[in-house]
Tab-separated table of C-alpha atoms in Angstrom:
chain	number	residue	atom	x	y	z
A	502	UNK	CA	85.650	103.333	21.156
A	503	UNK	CA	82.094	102.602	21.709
A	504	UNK	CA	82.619	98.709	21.604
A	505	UNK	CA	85.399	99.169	24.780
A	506	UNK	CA	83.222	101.334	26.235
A	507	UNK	CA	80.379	99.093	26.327
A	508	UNK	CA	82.770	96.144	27.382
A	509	UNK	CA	83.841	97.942	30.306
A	510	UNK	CA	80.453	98.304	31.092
A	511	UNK	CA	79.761	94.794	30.517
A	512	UNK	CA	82.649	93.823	32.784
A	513	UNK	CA	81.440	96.330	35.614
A	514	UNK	CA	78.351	94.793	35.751
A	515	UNK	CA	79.481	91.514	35.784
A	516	UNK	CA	81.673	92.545	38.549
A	517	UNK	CA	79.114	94.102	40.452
A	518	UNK	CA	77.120	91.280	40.536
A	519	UNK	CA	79.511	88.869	41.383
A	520	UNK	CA	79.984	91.057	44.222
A	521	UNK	CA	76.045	90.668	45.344
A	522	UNK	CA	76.111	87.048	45.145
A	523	UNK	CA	79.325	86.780	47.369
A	524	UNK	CA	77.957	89.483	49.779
A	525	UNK	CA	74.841	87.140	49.728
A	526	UNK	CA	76.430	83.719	50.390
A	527	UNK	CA	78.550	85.335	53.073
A	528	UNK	CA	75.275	87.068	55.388
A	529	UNK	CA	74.346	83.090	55.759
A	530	UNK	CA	77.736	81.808	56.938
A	531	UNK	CA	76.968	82.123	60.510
A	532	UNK	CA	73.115	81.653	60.534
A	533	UNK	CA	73.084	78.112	61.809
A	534	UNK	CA	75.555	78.519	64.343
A	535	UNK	CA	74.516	81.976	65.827
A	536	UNK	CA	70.751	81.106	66.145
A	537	UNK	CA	71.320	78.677	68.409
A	538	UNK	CA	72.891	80.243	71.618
A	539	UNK	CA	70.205	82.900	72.655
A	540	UNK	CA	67.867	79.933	72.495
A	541	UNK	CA	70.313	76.892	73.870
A	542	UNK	CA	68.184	76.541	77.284
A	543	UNK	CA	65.010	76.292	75.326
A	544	UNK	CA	66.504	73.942	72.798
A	545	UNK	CA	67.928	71.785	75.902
A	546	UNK	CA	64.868	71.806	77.489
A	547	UNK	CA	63.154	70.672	74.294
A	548	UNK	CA	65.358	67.983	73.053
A	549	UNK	CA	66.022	66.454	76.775
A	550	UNK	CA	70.361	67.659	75.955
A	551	UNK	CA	72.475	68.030	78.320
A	552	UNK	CA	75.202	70.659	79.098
A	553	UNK	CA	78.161	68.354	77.831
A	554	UNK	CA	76.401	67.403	75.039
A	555	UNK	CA	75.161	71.285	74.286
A	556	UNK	CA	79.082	71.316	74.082
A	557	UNK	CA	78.698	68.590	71.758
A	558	UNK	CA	76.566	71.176	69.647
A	559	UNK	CA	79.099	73.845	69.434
A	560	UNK	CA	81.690	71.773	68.568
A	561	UNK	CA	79.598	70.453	65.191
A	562	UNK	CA	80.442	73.759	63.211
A	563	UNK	CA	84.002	72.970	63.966
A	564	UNK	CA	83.895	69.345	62.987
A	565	UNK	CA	82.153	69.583	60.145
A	566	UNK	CA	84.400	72.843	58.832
A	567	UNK	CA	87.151	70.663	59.293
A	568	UNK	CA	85.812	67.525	57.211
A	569	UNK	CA	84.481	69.034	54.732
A	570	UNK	CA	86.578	71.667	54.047
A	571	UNK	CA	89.520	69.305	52.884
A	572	UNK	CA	86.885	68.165	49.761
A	573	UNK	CA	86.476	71.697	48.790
A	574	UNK	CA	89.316	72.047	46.497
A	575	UNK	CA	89.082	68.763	44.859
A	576	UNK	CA	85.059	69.594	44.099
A	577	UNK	CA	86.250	72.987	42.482
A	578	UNK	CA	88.766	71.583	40.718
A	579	UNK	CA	85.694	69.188	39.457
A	580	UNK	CA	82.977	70.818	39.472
A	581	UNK	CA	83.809	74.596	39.418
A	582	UNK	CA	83.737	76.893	42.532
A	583	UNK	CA	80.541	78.451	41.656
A	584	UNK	CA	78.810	75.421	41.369
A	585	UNK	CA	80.099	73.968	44.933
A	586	UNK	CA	79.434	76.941	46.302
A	587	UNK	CA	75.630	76.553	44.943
A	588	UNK	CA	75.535	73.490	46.237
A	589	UNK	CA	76.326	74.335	49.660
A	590	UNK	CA	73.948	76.562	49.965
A	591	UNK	CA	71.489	74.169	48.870
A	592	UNK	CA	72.889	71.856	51.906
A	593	UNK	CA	72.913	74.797	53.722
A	594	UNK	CA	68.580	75.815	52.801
A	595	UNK	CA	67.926	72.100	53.986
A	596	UNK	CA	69.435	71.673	56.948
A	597	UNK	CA	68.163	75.212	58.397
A	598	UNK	CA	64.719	74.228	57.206
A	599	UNK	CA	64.243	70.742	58.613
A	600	UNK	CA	66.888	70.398	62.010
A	601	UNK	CA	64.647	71.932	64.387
A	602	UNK	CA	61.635	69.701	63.763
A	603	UNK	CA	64.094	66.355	64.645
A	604	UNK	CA	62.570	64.384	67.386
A	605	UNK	CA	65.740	63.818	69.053
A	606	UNK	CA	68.909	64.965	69.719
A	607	UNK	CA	71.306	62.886	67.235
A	608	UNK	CA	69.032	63.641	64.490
A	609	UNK	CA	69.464	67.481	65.331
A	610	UNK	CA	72.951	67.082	65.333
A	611	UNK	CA	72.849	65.139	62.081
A	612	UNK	CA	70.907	68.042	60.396
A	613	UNK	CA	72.878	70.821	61.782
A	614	UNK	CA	76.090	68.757	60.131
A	615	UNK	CA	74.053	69.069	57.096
A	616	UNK	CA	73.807	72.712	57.205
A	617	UNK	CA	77.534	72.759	58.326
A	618	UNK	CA	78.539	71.086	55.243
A	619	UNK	CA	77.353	73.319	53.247
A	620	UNK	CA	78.577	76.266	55.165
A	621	UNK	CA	82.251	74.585	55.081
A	622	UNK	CA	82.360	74.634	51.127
A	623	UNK	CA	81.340	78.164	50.683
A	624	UNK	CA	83.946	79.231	53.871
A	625	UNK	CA	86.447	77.442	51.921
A	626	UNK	CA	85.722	78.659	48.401
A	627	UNK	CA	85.181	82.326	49.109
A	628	UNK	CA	88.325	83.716	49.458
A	629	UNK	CA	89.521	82.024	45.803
A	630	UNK	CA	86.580	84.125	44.420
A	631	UNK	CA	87.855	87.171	46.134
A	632	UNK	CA	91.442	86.583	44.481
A	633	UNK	CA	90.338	85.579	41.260
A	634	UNK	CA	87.591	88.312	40.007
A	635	UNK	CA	89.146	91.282	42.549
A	636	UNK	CA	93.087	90.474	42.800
A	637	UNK	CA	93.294	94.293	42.609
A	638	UNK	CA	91.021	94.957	45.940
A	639	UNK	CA	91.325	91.746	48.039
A	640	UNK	CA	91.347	93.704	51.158
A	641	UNK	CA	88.040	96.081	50.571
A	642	UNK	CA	86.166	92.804	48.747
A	643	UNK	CA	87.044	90.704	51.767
A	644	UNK	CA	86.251	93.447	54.215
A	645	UNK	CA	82.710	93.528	52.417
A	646	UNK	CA	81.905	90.361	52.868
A	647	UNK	CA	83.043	89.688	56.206
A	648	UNK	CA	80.183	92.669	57.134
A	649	UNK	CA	77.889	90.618	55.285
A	650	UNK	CA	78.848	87.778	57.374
A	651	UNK	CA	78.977	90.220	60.824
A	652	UNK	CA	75.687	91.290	59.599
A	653	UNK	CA	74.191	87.903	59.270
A	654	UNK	CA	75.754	86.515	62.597
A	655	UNK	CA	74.472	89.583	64.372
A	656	UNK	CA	70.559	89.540	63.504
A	657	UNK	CA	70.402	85.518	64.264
A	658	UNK	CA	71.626	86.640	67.725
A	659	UNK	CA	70.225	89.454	68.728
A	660	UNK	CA	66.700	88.188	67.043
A	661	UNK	CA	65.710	84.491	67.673
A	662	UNK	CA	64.079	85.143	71.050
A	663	UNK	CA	61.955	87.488	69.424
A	664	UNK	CA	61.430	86.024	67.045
A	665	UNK	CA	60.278	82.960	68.943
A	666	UNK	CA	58.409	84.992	71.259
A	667	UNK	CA	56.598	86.416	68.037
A	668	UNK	CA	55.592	82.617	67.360
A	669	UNK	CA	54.509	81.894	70.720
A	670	UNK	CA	57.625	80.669	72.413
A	671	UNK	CA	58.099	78.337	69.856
A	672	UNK	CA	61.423	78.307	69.341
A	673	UNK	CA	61.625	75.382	66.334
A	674	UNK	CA	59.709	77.899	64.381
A	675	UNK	CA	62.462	80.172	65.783
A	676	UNK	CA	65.457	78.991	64.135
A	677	UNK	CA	63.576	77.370	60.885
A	678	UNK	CA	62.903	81.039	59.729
A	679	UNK	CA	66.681	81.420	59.385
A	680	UNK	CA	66.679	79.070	56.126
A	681	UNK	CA	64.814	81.939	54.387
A	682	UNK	CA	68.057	84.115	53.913
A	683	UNK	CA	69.776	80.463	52.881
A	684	UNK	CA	67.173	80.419	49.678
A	685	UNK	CA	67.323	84.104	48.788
A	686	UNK	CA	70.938	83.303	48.702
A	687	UNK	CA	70.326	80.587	45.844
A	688	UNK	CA	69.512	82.472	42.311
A	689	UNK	CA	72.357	84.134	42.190
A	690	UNK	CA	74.647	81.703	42.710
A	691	UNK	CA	72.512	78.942	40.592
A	692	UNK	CA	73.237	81.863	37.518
A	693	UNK	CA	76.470	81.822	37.628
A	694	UNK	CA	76.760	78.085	38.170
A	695	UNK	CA	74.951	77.659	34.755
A	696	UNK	CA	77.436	80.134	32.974
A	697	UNK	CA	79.992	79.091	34.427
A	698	UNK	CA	82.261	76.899	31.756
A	699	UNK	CA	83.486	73.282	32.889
A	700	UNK	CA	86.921	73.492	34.734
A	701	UNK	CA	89.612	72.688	32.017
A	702	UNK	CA	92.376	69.976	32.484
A	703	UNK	CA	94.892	72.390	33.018
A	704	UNK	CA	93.362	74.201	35.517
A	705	UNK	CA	93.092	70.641	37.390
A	706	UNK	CA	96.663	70.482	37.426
A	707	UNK	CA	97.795	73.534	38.540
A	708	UNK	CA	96.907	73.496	42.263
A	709	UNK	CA	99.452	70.400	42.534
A	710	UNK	CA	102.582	72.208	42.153
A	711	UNK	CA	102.244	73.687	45.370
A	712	UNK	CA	102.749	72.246	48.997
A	713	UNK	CA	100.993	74.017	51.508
A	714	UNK	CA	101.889	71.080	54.112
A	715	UNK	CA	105.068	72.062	54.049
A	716	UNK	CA	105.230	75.764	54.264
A	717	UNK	CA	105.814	77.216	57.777
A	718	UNK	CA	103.091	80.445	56.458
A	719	UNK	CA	100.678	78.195	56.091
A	720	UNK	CA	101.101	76.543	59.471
A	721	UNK	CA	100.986	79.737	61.195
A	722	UNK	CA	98.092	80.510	59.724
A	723	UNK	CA	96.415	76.907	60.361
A	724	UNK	CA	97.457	77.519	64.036
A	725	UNK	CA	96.096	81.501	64.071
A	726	UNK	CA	92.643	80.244	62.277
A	727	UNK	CA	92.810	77.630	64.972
A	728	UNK	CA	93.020	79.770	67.953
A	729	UNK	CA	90.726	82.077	66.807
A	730	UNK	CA	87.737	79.630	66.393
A	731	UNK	CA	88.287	78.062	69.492
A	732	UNK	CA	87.796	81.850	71.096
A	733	UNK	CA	84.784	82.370	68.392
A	734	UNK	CA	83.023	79.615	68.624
A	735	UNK	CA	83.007	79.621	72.622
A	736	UNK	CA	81.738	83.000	72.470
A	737	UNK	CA	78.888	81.993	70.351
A	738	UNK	CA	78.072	78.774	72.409
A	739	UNK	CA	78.123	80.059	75.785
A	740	UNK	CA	78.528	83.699	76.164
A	741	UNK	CA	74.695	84.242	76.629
A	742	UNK	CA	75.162	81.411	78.890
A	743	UNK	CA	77.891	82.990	81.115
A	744	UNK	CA	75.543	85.836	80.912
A	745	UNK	CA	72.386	84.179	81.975
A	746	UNK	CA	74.156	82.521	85.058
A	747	UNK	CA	75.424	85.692	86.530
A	748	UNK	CA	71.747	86.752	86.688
A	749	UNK	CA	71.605	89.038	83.277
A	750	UNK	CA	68.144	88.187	81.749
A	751	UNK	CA	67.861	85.930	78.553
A	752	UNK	CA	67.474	89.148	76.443
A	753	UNK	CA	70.149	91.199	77.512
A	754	UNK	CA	72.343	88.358	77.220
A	755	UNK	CA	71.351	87.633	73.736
A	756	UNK	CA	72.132	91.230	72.752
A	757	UNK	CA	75.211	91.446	74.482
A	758	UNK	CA	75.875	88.320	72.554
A	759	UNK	CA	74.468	90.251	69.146
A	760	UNK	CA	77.199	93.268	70.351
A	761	UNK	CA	80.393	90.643	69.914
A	762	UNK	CA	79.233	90.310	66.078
A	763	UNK	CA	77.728	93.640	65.279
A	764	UNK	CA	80.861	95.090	66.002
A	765	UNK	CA	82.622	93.029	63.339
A	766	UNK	CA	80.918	95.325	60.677
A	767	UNK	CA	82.244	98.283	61.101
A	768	UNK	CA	85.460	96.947	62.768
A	769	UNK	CA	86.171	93.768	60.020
A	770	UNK	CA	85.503	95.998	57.211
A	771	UNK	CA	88.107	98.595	58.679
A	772	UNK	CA	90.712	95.899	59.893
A	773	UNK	CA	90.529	93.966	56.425
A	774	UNK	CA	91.152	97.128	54.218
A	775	UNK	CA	93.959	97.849	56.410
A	776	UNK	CA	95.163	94.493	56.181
A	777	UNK	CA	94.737	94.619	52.676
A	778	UNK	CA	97.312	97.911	52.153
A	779	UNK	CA	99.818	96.769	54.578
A	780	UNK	CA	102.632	94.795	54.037
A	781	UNK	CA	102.828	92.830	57.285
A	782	UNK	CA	99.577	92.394	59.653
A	783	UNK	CA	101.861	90.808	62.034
A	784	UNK	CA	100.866	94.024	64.700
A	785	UNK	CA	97.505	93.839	64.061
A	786	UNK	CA	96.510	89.904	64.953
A	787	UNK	CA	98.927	91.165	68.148
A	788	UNK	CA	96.612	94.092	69.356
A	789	UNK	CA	93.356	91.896	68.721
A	790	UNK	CA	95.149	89.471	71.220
A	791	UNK	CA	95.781	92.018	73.857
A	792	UNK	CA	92.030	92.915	73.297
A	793	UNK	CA	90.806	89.407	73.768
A	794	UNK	CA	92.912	88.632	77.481
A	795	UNK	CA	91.144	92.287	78.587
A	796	UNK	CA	87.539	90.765	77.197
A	797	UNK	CA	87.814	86.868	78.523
A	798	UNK	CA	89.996	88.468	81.727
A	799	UNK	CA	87.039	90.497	82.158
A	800	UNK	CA	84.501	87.752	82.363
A	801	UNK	CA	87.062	85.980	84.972
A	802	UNK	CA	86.777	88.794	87.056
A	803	UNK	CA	82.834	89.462	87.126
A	804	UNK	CA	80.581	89.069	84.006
A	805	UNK	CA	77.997	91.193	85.533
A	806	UNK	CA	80.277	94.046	86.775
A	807	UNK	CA	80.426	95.476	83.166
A	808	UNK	CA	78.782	93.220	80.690
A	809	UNK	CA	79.654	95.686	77.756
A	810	UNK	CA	82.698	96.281	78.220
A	811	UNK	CA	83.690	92.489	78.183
A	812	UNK	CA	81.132	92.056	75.071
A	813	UNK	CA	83.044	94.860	73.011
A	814	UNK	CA	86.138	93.943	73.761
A	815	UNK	CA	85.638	89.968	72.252
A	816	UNK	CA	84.063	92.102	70.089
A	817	UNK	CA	86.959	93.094	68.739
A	818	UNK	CA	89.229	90.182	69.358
A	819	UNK	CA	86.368	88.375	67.077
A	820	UNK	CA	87.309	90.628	64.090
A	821	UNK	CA	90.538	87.951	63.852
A	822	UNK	CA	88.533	86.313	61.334
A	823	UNK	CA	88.263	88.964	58.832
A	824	UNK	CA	92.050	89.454	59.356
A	825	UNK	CA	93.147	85.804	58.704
A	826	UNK	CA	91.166	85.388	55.717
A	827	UNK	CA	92.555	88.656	54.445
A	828	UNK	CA	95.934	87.186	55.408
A	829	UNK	CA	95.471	84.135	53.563
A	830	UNK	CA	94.446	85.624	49.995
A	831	UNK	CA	97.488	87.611	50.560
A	832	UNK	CA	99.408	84.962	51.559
A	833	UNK	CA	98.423	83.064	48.340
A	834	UNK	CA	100.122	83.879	45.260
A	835	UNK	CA	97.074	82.897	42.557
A	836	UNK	CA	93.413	82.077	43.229
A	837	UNK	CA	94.627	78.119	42.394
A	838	UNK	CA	97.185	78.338	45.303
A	839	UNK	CA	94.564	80.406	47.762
A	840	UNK	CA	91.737	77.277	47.240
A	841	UNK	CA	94.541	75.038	48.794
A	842	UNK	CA	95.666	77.095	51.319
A	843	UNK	CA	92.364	78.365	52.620
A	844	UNK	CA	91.597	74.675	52.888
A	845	UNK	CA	94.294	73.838	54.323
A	846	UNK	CA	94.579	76.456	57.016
A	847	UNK	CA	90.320	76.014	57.625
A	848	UNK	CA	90.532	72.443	57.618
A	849	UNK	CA	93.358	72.713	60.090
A	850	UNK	CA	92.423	75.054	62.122
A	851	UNK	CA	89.233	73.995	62.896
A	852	UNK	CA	90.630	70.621	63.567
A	853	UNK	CA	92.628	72.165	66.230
A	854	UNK	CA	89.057	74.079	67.673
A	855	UNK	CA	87.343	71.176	68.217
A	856	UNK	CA	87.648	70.232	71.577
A	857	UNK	CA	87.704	73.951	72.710
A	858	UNK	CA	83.542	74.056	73.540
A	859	UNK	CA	83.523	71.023	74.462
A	860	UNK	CA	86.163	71.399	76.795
A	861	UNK	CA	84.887	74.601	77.927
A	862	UNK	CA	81.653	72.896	78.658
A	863	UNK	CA	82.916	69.456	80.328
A	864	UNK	CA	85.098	72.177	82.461
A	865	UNK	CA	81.899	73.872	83.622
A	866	UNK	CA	80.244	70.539	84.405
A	867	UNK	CA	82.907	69.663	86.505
A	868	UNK	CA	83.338	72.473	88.666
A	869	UNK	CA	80.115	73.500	88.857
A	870	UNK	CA	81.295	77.016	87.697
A	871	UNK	CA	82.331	79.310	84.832
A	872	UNK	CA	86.294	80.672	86.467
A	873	UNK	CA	88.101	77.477	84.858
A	874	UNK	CA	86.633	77.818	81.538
A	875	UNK	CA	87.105	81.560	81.629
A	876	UNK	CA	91.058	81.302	82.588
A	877	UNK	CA	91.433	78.392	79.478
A	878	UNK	CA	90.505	81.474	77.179
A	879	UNK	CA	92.684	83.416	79.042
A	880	UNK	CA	95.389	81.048	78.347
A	881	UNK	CA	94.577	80.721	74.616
A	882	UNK	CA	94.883	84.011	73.798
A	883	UNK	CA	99.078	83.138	74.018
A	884	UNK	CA	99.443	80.992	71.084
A	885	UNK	CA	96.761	82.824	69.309
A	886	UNK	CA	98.820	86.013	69.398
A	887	UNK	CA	102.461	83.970	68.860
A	888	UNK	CA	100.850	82.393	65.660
A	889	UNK	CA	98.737	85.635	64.519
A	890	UNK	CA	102.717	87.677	64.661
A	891	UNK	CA	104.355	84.656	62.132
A	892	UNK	CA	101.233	84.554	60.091
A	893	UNK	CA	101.148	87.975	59.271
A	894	UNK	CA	104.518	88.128	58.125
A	895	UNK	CA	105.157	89.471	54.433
A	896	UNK	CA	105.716	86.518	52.495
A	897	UNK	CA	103.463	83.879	50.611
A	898	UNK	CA	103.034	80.819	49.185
């Protein structure tokens, strides 16, 4: 009796800290990319960029999310997903450290890739961690560590510009900071990459029997992932922007900014448990569309005529992250079968994201003005809420 006792213990433990390492790994998933907007006229100004190639620079995360993510399952299959995961945070602690010291532009786009990469395997690789060691609580575990992530996302935005203000205006020492919470990140994970045992043969094999390419789930959720980036990451590339031009001051914008992530913590954490005890979220991704045309409507109208209203309502329409990657460890019917179609419907979707800030910003350039851009989103929030409905559908792969 003692002996079982003392193994449940054990197991609890072991539980509990896989539970801090994944809650660590997830607070840096947004680090690189949410540092930079408060701080993109500084970093312009600095590096000589211009505003369609500061699109450029939002469309990296999406890029390299997309590349990379496609190696992820072979590596884990290879290597084991703790030890991938280790090494992209190493990437990840590199990139952070040395991209704001590059004397030009392409060689701050070349180490921002770096710390993309890295940020791409653990995006990946996260969600077949949460199926594997908590298939009994995917909801609440994923919930928990999109916070993490909220929480992460949140401080980088709401305090670079202090931050840099605190080192003089010095906004390289700004952002190189961030790669701080990138190494505290690092013994955990470097523990259980040790301990971990080699993958076996079998478990090389298994993934194969399954054809995500071919399953309409996993294209709905390819497309939903898709249309949610594109909205994400043009929030957090030129939201303080908007801001800024309709005469809000660079602090204000970059906590109005900070709001849109903030409120993922309490809200993802919510939205993913619920997600998590339902049997179809299909409702759900179709509210946080409804929320998103008010938010990016909003901004068409006036950004300055209520600045927090607009910021709490993409706010909310942000917390479609949580939901899809709740949606596709449910979708999944093992951890083997959740690697492939996380990377699938990652890879994917950010492949379709791409061009969104970089569109957004060309369409700025070239009429002088933010109303195109704003009535894109608008527009997006369509297909987002068609392919949100079919993705949260109860069935799986």
């Amino acid at each position: 009796m003692a002996l079982r006792e003392q193994q449940a213990i054990t197991r609890r433990q072991g539980r509990l800290f896989i539970l801090i390492a994944l809650l660590l790994a997830a607070v840096n998933l947004r680090l690189a990319v949410t540092s930079i907007g408060p701080v993109l006229t500084e970093l312009r100004a600095g590096l000589g960029m211009s505003t369609t190639v500061a699109g450029l620079l939002t469309s990296v995360p999406v890029v390299c999310f997309a590349a990379i993510g496609l190696a992820a399952p072979r590596l884990a299959r290879r290597f084991g997903s703790a030890r991938v995961i280790f090494g992209g945070l190493a990437l990840l602690t590199a990139g952070l450290a040395t991209r704001p010291y590059a004397g030009g532009v392409a060689l701050f786009l070349l180490l921002s890739a770096v710390a993309l990469a890295g940020i791409a395997l653990v995006n990946i690789l996260l969600p077949s961690i949460v199926k594997d060691r908590f298939p009994d609580q995917v909801g609440t575990v994923t919930g928990l560590y999109t916070v993490a992530l909220n929480v992460g996302a949140t401080t980088a935005a709401a305090a670079t510009v202090p931050l840099t203000s605190s080192f003089g205006d010095d906004w390289r020492l700004g952002l190189s900071c961030w790669a701080l919470a990138a190494v505290i990140a690092l013994p955990p994970w470097l523990l259980l990459a040790r301990s971990a045992p080699a993958p076996r043969p079998a478990q090389d094999q298994q993934p194969s029997s399954v054809r995500v390419t071919r399953s309409p789930v996993a294209w709905a959720l390819a497309v939903y992932f898709g249309m949610q980036s594109t909205s994400a990451y043009v929030i957090i590339g030129w939201l303080p922007q908007i801001y800024r031009d309709a005469g809000i001051s660079a602090s204000t914008a970059g906590i109005l900014f900070a709001v849109t992530s903030f409120l993922g913590v309490p809200l993802g954490f919510a939205l993913s448990s619920l997600a998590g005890r339902t049997r179809s979220q299909s409702m759900i991704a179709l509210v946080l569309g409804l929320f998103g045309m008010a938010g990016w409507g909003g901004l068409l109208w006036s950004p300055s005529a209520a600045p927090w209203l607009w910021a709490i309502m993409l706010g909310v329409v942000n917390t479609a992250f949580p939901l899809v990657l709740t949606m596709i460890a449910l979708r999944g019917s093992n951890p083997a079968t959740v690697v492939k179609l996380s990377a699938f419907a990652q890879s994917v979707g950010y492949l379709i994201a791409i061009p969104g800030p970089f569109v957004i910003g060309a369409l700025h350039d070239a009429t002088d003005g933010w109303r195109a851009p704003l009535a894109v989103m608008v527009a997006l929030m369509i297909p987002q809420m068609i392919a949100g409905y079919q993705a949260g559908r109860n069935r799986q792969v």
